PDB file of C-alpha atoms in Angstrom:
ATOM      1  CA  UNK J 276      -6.014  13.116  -0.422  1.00 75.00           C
ATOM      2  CA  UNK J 277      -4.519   9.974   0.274  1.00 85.00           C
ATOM      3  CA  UNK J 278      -2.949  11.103   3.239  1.00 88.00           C
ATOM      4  CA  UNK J 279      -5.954  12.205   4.968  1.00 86.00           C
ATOM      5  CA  UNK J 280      -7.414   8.803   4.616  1.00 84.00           C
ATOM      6  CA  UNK J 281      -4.130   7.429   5.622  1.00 85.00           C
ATOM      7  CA  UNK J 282      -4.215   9.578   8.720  1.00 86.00           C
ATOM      8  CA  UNK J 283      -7.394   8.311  10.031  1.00 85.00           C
ATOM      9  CA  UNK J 284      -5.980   4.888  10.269  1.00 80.00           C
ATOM     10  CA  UNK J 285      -3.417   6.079  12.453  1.00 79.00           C
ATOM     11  CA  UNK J 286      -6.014   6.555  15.582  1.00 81.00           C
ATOM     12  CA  UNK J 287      -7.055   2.889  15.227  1.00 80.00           C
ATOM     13  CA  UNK J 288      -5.184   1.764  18.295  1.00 73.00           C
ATOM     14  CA  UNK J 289      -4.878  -2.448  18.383  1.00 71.00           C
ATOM     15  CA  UNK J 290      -3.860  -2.570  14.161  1.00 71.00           C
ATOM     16  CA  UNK J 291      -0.523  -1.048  14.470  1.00 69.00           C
ATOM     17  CA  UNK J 292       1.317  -4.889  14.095  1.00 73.00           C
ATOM     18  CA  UNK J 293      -0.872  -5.413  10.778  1.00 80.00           C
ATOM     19  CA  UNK J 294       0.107  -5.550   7.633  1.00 85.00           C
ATOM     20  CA  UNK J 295      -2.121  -4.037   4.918  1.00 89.00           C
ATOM     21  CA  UNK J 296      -2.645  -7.027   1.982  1.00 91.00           C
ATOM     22  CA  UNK J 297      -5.166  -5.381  -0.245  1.00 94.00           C
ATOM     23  CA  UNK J 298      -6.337  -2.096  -0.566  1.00 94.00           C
ATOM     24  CA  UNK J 299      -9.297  -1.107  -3.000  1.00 96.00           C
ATOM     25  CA  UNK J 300      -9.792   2.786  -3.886  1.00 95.00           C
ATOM     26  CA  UNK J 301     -12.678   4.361  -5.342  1.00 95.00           C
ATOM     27  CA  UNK J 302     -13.798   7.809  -6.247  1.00 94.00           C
ATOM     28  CA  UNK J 303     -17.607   8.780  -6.316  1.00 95.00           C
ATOM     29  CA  UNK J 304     -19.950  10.265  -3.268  1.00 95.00           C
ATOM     30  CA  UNK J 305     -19.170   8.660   0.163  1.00 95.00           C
ATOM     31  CA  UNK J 306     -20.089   9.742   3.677  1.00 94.00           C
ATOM     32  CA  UNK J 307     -17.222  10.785   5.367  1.00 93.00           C
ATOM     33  CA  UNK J 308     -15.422   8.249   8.418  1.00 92.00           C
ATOM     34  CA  UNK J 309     -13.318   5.800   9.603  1.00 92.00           C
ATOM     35  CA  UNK J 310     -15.227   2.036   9.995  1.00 93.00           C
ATOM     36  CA  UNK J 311     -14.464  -1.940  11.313  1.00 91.00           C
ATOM     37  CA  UNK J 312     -16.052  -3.541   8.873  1.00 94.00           C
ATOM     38  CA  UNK J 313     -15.180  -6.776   9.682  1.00 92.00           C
ATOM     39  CA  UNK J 314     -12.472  -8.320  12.094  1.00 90.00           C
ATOM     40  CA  UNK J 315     -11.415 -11.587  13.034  1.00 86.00           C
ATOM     41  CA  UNK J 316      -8.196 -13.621  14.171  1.00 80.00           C
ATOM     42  CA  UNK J 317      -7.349 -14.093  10.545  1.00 81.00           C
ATOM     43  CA  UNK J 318      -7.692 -10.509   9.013  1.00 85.00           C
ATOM     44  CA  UNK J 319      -9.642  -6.894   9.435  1.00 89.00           C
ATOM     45  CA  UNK J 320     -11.390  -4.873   6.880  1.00 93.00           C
ATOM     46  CA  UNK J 321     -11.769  -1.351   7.842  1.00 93.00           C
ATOM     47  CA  UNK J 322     -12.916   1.263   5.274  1.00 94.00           C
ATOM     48  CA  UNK J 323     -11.909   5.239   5.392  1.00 93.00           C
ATOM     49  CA  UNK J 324     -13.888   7.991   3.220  1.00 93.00           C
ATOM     50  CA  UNK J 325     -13.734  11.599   2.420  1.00 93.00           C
ATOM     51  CA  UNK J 326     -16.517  13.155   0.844  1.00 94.00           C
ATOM     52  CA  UNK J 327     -15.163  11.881  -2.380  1.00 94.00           C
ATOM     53  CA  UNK J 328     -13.139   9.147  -1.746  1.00 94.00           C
ATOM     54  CA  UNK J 329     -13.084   5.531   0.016  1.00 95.00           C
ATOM     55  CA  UNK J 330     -10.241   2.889   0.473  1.00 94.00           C
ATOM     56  CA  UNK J 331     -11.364  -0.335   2.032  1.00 94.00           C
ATOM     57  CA  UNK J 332      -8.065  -2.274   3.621  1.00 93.00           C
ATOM     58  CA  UNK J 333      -7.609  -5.556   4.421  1.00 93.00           C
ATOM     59  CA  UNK J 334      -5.215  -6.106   6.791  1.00 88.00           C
ATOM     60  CA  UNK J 335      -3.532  -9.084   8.344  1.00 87.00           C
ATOM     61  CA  UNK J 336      -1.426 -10.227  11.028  1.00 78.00           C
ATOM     62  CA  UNK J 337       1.708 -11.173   9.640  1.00 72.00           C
ATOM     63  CA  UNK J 338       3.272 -14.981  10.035  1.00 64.00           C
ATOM     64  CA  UNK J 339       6.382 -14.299  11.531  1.00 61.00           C
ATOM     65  CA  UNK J 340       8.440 -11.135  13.089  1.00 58.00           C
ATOM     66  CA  UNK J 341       9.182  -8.681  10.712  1.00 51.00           C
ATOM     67  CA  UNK J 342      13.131  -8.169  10.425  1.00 53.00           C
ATOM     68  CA  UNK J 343      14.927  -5.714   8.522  1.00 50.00           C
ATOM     69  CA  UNK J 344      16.392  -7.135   5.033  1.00 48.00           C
ATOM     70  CA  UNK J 345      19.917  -7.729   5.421  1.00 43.00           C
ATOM     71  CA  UNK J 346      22.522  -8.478   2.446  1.00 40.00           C
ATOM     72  CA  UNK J 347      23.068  -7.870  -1.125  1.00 37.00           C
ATOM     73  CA  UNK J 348      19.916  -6.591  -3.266  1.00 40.00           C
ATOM     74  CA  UNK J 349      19.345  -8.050  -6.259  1.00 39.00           C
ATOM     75  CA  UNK J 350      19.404  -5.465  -9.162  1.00 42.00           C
ATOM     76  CA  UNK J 351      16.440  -5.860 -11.503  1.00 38.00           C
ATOM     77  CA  UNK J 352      18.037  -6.321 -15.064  1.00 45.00           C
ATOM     78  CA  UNK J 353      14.627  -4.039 -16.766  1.00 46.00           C
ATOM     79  CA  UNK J 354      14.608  -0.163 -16.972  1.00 53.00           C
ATOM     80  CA  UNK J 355      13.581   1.197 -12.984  1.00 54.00           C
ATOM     81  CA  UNK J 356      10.382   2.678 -13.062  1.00 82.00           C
ATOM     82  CA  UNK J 357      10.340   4.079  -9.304  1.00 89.00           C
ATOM     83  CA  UNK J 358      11.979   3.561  -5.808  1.00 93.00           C
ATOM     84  CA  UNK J 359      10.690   4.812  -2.801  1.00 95.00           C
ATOM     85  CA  UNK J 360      13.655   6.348  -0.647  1.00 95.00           C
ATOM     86  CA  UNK J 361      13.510   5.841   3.050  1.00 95.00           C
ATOM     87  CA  UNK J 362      13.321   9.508   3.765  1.00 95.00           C
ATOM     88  CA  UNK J 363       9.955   9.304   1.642  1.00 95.00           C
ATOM     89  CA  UNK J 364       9.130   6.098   3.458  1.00 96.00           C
ATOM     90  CA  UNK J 365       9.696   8.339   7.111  1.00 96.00           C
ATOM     91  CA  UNK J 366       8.171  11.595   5.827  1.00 96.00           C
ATOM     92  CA  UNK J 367       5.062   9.679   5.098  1.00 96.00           C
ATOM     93  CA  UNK J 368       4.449   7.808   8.278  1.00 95.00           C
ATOM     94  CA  UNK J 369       5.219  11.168  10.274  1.00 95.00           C
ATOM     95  CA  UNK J 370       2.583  12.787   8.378  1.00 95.00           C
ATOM     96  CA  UNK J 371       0.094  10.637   8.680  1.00 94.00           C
ATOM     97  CA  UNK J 372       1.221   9.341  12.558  1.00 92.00           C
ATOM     98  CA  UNK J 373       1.545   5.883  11.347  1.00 91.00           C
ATOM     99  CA  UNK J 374       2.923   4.126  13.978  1.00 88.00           C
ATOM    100  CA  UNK J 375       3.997   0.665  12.712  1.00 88.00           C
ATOM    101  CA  UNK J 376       7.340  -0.170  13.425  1.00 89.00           C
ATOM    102  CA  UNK J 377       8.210  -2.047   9.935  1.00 89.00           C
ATOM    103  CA  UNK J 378       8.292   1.134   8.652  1.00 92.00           C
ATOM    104  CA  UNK J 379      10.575   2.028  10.842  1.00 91.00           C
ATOM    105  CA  UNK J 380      13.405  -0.663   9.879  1.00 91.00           C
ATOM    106  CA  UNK J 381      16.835  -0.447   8.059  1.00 90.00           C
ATOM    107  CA  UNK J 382      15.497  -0.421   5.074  1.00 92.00           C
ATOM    108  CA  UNK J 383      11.984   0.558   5.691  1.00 93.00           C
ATOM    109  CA  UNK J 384       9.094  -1.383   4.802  1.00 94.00           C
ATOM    110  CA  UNK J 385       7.155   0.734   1.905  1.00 95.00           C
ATOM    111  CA  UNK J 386       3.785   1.841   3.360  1.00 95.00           C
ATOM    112  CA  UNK J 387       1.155   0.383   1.017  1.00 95.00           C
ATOM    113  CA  UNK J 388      -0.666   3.527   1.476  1.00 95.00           C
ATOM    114  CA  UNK J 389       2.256   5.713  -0.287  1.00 95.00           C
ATOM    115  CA  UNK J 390       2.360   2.737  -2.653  1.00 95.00           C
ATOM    116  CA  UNK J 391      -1.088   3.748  -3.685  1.00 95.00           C
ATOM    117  CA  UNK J 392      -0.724   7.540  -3.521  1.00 94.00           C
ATOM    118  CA  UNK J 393       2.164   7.684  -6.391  1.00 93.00           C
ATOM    119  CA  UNK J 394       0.010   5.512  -8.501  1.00 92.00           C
ATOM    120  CA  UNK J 395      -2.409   7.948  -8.239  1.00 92.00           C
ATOM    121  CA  UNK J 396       0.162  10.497  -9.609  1.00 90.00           C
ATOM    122  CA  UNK J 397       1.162   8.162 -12.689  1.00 87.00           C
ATOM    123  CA  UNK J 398      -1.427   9.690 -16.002  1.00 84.00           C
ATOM    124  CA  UNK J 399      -2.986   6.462 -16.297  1.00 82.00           C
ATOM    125  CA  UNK J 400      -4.235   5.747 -12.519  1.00 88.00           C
ATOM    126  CA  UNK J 401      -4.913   9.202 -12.186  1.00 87.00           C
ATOM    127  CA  UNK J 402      -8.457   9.690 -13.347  1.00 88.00           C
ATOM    128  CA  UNK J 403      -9.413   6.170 -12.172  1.00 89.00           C
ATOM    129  CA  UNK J 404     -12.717   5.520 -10.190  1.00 90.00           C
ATOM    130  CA  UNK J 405     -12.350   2.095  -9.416  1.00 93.00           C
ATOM    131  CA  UNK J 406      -8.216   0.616  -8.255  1.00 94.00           C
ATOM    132  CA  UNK J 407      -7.495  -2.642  -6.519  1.00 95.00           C
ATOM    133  CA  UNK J 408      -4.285  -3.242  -5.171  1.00 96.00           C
ATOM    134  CA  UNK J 409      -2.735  -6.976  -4.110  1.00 95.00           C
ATOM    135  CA  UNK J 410       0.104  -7.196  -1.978  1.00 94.00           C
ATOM    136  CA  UNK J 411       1.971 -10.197  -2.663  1.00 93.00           C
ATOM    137  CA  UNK J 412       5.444  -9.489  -1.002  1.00 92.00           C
ATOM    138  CA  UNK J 413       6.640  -6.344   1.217  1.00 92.00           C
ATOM    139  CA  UNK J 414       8.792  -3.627  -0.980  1.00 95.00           C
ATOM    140  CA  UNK J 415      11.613  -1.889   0.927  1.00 94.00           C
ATOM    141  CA  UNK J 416      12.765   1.617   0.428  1.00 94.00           C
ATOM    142  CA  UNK J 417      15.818   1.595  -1.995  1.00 93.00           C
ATOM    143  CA  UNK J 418      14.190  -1.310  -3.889  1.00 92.00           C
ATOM    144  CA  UNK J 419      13.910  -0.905  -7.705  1.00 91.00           C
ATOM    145  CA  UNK J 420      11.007  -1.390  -8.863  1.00 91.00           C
ATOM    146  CA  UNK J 421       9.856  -2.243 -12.983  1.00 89.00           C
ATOM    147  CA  UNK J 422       6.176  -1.217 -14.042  1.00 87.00           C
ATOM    148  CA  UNK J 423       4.470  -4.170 -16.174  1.00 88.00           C
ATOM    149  CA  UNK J 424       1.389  -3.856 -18.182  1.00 86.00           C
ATOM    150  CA  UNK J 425      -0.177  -7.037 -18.341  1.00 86.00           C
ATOM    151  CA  UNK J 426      -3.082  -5.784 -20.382  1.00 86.00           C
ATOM    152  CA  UNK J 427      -5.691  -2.624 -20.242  1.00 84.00           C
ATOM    153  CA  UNK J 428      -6.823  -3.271 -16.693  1.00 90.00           C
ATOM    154  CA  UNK J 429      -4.103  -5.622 -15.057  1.00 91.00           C
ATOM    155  CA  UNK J 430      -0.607  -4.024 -14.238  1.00 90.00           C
ATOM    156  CA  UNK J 431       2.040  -5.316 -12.091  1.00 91.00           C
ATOM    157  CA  UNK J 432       5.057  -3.732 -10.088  1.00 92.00           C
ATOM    158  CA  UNK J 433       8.272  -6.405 -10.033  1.00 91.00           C
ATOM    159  CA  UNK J 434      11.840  -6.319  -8.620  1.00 90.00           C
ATOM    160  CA  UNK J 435      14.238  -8.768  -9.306  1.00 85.00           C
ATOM    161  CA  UNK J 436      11.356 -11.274 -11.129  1.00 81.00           C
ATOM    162  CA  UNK J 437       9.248 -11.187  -8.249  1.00 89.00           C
ATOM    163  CA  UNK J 438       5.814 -10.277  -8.698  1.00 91.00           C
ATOM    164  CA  UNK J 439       5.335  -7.389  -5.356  1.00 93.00           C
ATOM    165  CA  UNK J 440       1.769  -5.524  -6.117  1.00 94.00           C
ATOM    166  CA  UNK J 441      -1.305  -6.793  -8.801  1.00 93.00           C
ATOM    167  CA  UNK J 442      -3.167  -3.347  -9.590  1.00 93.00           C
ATOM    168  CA  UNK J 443      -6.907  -3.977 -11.668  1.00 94.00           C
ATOM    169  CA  UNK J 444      -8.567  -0.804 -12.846  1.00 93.00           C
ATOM    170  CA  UNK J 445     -12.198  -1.615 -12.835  1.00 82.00           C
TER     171      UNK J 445
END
C-alpha cells in the first residue's frame, strides 16, 4: 500500500535531492494520482492517492550536502523498539525506484516513506484514518530507535535523547 504510493514519487524527475520533512496519511475515498500541489524555492508539497489512500509530502531542499555518518553511535540507554537495517533501507528504494542518493550512503539514510509503512504495521497506527508525521532529524539504518507515548494522540521515536519523528493521530 505504501509502496505503491511511494512508487509514484519515484517518476517525479527534479525532487530526487529533497528531503521529505512531513508526511500526512489518511485513509477514506480519494481519486487516484500523483499531484504538485505547491512548489517553491523553499519547499514542495506533492500529494499521491490510491483509491483509498492519500499521503501529502512536504519536501525540502536540504541546507548542506548530505554525508554519510561517520564514528561511534551513541547507544540509547531505553529498551530498542525498532531499527531499520540497511538491507531494508536498499530493498525499499529498489522497490519503489527511489532514486535519492542519501539512501544510498554508508549507513543509509532511513526513507521516511518506510518510516511510515512499519508504523502502519504497529496495532495502534494500524486502523488509523488520520497520521501526521514530523521529521525533525534524519535516522540511519542501524540506529536504535525507543518508541515514546507522549499521550493518546502524540508519540515520538528517539535515539540517544534526540527527538527524530513527532507522529499525531487525528
Amino acid at each position: 500500500m505504501i509502496k505503491e504510493l511511494a512508487k509514484s514519487f519515484a517518476t517525479l524527475e527534479n525532487f530526487s535531492d529533497n528531503v521529505i520533512a512531513e508526511i500526512k496519511f489518511f485513509r477514506g475515498k480519494f481519486k487516484s494520482g500523483l499531484k504538485v500541489l505547491e512548489e517553491n524555492r523553499e519547499f514542495k508539497l506533492i500529494s499521491s492517492a490510491s483509491a483509498d489512500e492519500k499521503i501529502l509530502v512536504k519536501l525540502v531542499a536540504p541546507r548542506k550536502k548530505i554525508r554519510s555518518a561517520v564514528g561511534v553511535r551513541i547507544q540509547a540507554e531505553k529498551k530498542t523498539q525498532m531499527i531499520f537495517t540497511s538491507d531494508e533501507v536498499f530493498d525499499f528504494v529498489e522497490e519503489v525506484r527511489d532514486k535519492n542518493k542519501i539512501y544510498r550512503l554508508n549507513p543509509p539514510i532511513v526513507p521516511p516513506l518506510l518510516v511510515l509503512e512499519t508504523l502502519l504495521k504497529i496495532e495502534q497506527f494500524s486502523s488509523c484514518e488520520n497520521l501526521k508525521l514530523r521529521f525533525k532529524h534524519f535516522i540511519t539504518a542501524g540506529e536504535p530507535l525507543t518508541f515514546y507515548v507522549a499521550d493518546e494522540k502524540n508519540f515520538e521515536l528517539q535515539s540517544a535523547g534526540s527527538v527524530k519523528v513527532l507522529i499525531s493521530v487525528k
